[in-house]
Tab-separated table of C-alpha atoms in Angstrom:
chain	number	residue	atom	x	y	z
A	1	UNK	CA	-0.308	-35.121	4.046
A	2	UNK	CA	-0.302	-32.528	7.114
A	3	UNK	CA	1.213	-28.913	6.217
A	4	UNK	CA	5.521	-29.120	6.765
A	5	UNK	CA	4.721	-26.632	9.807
A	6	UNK	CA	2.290	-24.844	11.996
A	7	UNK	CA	0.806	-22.850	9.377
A	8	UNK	CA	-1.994	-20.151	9.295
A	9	UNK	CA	-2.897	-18.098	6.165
A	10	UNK	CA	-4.877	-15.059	7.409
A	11	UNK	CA	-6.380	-12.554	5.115
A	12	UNK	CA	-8.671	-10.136	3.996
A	13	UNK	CA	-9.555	-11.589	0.713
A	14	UNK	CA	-10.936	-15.197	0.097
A	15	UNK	CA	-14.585	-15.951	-2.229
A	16	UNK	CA	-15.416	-14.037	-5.529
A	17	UNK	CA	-18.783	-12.863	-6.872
A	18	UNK	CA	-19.740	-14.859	-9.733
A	19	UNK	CA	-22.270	-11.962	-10.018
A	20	UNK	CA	-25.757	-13.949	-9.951
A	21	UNK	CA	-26.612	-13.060	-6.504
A	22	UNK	CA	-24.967	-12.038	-3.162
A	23	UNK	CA	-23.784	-15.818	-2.021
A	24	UNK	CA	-23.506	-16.895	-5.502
A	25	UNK	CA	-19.607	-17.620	-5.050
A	26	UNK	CA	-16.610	-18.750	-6.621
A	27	UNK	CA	-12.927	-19.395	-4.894
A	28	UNK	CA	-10.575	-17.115	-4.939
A	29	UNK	CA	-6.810	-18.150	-5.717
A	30	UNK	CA	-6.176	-17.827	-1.955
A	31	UNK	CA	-7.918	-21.344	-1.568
A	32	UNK	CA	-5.117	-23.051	-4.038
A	33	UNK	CA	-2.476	-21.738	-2.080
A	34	UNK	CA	-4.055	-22.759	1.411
A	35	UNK	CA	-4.608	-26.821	-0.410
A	36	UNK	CA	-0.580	-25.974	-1.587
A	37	UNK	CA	0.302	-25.082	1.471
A	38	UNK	CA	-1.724	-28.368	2.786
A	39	UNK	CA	0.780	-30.337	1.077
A	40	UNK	CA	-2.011	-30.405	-2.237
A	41	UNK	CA	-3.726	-33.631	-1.440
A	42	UNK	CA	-5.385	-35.149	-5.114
A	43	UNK	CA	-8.666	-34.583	-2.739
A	44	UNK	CA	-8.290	-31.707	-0.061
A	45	UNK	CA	-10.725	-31.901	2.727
A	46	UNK	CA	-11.788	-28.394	4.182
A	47	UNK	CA	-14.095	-27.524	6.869
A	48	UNK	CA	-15.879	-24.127	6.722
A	49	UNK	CA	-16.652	-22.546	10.254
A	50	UNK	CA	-19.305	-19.311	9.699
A	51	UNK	CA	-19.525	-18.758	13.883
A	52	UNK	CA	-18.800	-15.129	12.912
A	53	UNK	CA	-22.133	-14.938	11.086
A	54	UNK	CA	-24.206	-16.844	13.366
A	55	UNK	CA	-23.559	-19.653	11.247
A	56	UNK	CA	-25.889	-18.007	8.608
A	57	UNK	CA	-26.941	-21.615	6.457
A	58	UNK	CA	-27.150	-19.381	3.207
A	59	UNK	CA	-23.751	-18.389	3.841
A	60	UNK	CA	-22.845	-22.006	4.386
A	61	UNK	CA	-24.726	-23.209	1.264
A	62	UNK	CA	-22.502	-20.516	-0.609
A	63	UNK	CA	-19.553	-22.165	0.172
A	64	UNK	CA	-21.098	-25.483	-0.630
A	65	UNK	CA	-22.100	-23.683	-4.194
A	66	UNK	CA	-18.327	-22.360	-4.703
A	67	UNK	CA	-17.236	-25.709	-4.539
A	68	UNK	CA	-19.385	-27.438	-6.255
A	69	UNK	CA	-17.840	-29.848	-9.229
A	70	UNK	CA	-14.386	-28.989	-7.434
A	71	UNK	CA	-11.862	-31.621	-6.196
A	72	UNK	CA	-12.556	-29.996	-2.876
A	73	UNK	CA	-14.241	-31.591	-0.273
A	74	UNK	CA	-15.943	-29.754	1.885
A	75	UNK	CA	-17.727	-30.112	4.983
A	76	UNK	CA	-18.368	-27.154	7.472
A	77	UNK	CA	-19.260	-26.984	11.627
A	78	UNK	CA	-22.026	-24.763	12.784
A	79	UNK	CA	-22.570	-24.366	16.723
A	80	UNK	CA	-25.719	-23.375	16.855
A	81	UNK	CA	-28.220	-24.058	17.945
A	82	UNK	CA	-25.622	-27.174	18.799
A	83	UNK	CA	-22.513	-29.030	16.999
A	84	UNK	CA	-23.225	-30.320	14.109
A	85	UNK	CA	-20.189	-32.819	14.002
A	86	UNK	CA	-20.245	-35.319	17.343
A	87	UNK	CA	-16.926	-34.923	17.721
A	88	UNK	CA	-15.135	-31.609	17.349
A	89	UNK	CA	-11.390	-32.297	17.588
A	90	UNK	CA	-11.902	-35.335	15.661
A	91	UNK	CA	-13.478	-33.804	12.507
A	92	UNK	CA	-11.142	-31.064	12.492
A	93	UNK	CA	-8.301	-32.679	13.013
A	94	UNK	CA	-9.365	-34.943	9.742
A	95	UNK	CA	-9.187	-31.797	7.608
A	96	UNK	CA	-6.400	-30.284	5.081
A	97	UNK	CA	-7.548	-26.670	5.599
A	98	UNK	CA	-10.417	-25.006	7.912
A	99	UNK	CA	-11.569	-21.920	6.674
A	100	UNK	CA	-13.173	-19.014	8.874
A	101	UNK	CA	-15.644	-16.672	7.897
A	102	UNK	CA	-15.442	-12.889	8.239
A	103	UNK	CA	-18.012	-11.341	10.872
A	104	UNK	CA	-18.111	-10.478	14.389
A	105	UNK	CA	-14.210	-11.911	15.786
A	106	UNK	CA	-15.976	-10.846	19.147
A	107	UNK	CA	-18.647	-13.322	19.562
A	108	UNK	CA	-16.544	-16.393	17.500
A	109	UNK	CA	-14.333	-15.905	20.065
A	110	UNK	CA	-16.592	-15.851	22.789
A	111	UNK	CA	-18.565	-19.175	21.195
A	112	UNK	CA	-15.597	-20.933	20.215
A	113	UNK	CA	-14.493	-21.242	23.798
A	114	UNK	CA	-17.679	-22.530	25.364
A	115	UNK	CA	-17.089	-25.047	23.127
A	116	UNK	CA	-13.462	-25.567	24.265
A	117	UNK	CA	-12.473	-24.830	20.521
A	118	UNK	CA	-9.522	-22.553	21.792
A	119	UNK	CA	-7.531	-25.651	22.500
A	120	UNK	CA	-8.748	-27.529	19.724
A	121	UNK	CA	-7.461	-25.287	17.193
A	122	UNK	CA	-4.140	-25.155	18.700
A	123	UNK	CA	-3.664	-28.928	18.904
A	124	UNK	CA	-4.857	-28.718	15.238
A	125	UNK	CA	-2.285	-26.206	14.079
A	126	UNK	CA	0.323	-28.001	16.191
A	127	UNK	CA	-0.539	-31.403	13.793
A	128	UNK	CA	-0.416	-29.382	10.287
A	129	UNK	CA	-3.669	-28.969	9.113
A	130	UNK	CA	-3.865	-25.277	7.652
A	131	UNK	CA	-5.775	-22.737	9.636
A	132	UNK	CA	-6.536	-19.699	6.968
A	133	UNK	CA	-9.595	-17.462	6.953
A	134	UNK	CA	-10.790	-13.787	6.177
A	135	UNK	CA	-11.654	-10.329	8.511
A	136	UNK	CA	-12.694	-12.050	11.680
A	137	UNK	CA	-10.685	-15.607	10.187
A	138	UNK	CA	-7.697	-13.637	10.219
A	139	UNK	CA	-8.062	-11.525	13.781
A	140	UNK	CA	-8.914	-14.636	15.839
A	141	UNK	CA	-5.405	-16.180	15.146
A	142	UNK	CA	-3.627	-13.059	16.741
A	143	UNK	CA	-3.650	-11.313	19.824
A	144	UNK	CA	-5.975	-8.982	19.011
A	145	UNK	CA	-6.750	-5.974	16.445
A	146	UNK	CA	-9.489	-3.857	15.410
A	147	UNK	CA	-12.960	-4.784	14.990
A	148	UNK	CA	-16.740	-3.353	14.081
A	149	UNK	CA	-18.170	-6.526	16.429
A	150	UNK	CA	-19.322	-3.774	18.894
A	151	UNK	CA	-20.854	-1.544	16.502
A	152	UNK	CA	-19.606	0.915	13.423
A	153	UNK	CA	-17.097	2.885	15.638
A	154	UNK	CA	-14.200	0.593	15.455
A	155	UNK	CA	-12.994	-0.537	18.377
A	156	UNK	CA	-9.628	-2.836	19.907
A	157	UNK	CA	-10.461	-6.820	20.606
A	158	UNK	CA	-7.500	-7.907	22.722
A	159	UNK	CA	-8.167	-11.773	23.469
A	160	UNK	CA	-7.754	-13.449	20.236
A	161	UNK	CA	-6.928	-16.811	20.281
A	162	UNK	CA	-2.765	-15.531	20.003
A	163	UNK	CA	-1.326	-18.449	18.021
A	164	UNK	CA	0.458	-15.906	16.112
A	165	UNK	CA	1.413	-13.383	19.480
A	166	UNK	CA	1.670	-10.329	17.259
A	167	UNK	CA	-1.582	-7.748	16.126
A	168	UNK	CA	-3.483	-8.042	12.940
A	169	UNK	CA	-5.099	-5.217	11.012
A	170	UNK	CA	-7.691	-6.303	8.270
A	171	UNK	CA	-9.331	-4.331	5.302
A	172	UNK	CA	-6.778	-1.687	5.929
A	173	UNK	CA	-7.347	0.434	2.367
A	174	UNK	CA	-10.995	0.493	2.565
A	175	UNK	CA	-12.436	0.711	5.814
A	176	UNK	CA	-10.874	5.167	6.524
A	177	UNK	CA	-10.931	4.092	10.429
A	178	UNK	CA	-8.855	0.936	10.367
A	179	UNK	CA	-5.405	2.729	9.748
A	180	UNK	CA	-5.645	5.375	12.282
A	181	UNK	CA	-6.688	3.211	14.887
A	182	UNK	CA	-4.262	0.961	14.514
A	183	UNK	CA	-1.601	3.328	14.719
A	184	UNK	CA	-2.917	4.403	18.047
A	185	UNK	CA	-3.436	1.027	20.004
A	186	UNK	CA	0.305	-0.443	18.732
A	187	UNK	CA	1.212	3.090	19.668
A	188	UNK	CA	-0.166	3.264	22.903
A	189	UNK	CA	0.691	-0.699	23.949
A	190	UNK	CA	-2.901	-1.577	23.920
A	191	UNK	CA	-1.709	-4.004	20.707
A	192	UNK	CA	1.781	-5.601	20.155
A	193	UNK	CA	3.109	-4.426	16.995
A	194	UNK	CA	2.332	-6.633	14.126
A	195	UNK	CA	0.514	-6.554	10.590
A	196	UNK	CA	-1.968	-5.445	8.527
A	197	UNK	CA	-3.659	-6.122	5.308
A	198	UNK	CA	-5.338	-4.268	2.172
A	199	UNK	CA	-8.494	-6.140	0.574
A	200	UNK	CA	-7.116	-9.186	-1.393
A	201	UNK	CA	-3.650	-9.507	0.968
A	202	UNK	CA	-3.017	-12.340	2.663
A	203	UNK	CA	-0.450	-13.678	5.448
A	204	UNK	CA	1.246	-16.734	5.357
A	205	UNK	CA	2.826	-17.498	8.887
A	206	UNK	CA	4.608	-21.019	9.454
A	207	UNK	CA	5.104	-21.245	13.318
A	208	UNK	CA	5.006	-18.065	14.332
A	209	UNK	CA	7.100	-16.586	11.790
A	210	UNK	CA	5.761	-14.418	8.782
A	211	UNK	CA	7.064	-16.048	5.465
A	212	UNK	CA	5.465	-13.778	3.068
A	213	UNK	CA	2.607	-11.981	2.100
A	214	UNK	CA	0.088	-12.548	-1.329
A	215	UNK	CA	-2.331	-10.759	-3.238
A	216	UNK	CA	-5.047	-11.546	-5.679
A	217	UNK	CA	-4.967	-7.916	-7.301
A	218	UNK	CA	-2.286	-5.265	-8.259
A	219	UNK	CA	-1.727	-2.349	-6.191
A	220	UNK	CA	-2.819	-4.044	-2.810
A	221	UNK	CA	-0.242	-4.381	-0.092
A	222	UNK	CA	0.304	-5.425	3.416
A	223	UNK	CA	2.342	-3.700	5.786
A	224	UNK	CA	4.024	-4.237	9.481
A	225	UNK	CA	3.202	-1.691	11.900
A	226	UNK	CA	5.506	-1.418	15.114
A	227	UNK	CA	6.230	1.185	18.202
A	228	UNK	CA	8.692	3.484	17.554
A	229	UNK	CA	11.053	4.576	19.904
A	230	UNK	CA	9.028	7.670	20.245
A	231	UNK	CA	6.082	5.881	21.176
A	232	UNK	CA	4.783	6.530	17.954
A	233	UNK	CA	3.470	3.888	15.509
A	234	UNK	CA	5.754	3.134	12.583
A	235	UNK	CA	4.429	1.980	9.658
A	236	UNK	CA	6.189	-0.174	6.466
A	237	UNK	CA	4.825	-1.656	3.069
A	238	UNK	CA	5.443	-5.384	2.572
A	239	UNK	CA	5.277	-5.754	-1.506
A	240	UNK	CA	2.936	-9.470	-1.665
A	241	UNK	CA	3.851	-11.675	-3.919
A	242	UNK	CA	1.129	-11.872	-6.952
A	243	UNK	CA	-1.099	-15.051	-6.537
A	244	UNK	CA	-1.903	-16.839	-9.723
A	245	UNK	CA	-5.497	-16.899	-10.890
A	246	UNK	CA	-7.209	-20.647	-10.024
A	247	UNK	CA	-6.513	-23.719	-11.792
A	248	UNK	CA	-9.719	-25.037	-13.383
């Protein structure tokens, strides 16, 4: 059973340490609420895309690891050096949730349409399975943002994949440039307005339409950003709504 409605969950939180290694990982309680949200098949499928990390196999394995023993099943698609799925749109379409990988939101991008997965993901969206990811997994469903793909000075990406046609900001609290240069693009038009997210926020959009925002720790918030009729930037707190901690 499909999602109700076009429906993207895009965040800056996602995998836990379990604190035996640096991929040693376990699922945070933003994965329940993307299978909820899925319409909680008794067996979710969900396909993990790591194009933002090169497709780094030990990050793959991770999520392999996080899920092992789970209900979940998972399966993930690499692109390099080549597919490893023969069919794309098929496999994808066959999922509950696909879940991207934080990284460099420039060169997914870039990679994902060579492999004509710009209209893929669209069509897939469109049929209700539940596009959700993390950092660059959140970015590359917007118009655009700010990311470090081009290096440590942050810097705007503008050509996101714009299934939701609004901005996205991602680890807003703990990254000191993020803010500021947010402010300035969706002050000076180089962004739409739209929104932003502390570590451990998350977006839930159905359609194109923000329906609330979560959180997987206290204090964390996310908050809309807009152009003021100054041509300032104009900045409000969304309070998230408190994400229970994962069912065994």
């Amino acid at each position: 059973m499909p999602a109700s409605a076009p429906t993207i969950l895009a965040t800056s939180m996602g995998f836990r340490s379990r604190g035996r290694g640096p991929y040693d990982w376990t699922p945070g309680p933003v994965f329940d609420l993307a299978v909820e949200l899925a319409g909680a098949p008794e067996r979710p499928r969900l396909c993990y895309l790591g194009t933002a990390t090169g497709d780094d196999p030990v990050r793959v394995a991770g999520v392999y690891g996080a899920f092992a023993g789970s209900r979940v099943e998972v399966s993930h698609l690499s692109l390099f050096p080549m597919p490893t799925v023969p069919d794309l749109r098929a496999h994808l379409l066959s999922q509950d949730v696909v879940w991207v990988g934080g990284g460099s939101v420039a060169n997914l991008l870039a990679v994902w349409r060579v492999h004509g997965l710009d209209e893929v993901f669209r069509e897939i969206w469109e049929a209700g399975v539940v596009l959700g990811g993390v950092s660059a997994g959140s970015l590359c469903w917007h118009v655009g943002g700010t990311t470090d793909s081009f290096g440590p000075d942050l810097r705007p990406v503008t050509n996101g994949l714009g299934l939701i046609p609004t901005s996205n900001g991602v680890h807003y609290d703990s990254e000191e440039q993020r803010r500021p240069l947010y402010h300035r693009l969706v002050a000076d038009g180089t962004l739409p307005g739209g929104h932003a997210t502390d570590d451990g926020v998350g977006l839930v959009y159905r359609g194109t339409d923000l329906v609330e925002a979560v959180a997987d720790r206290p204090d964390a918030g996310a908050h809309r950003v807009e152009r003021g009729p100054d041509g300032s930037a104009v900045e409000s707190r969304i309070e998230p709504r408190r994400l229970p901690e994962r069912r065994a």
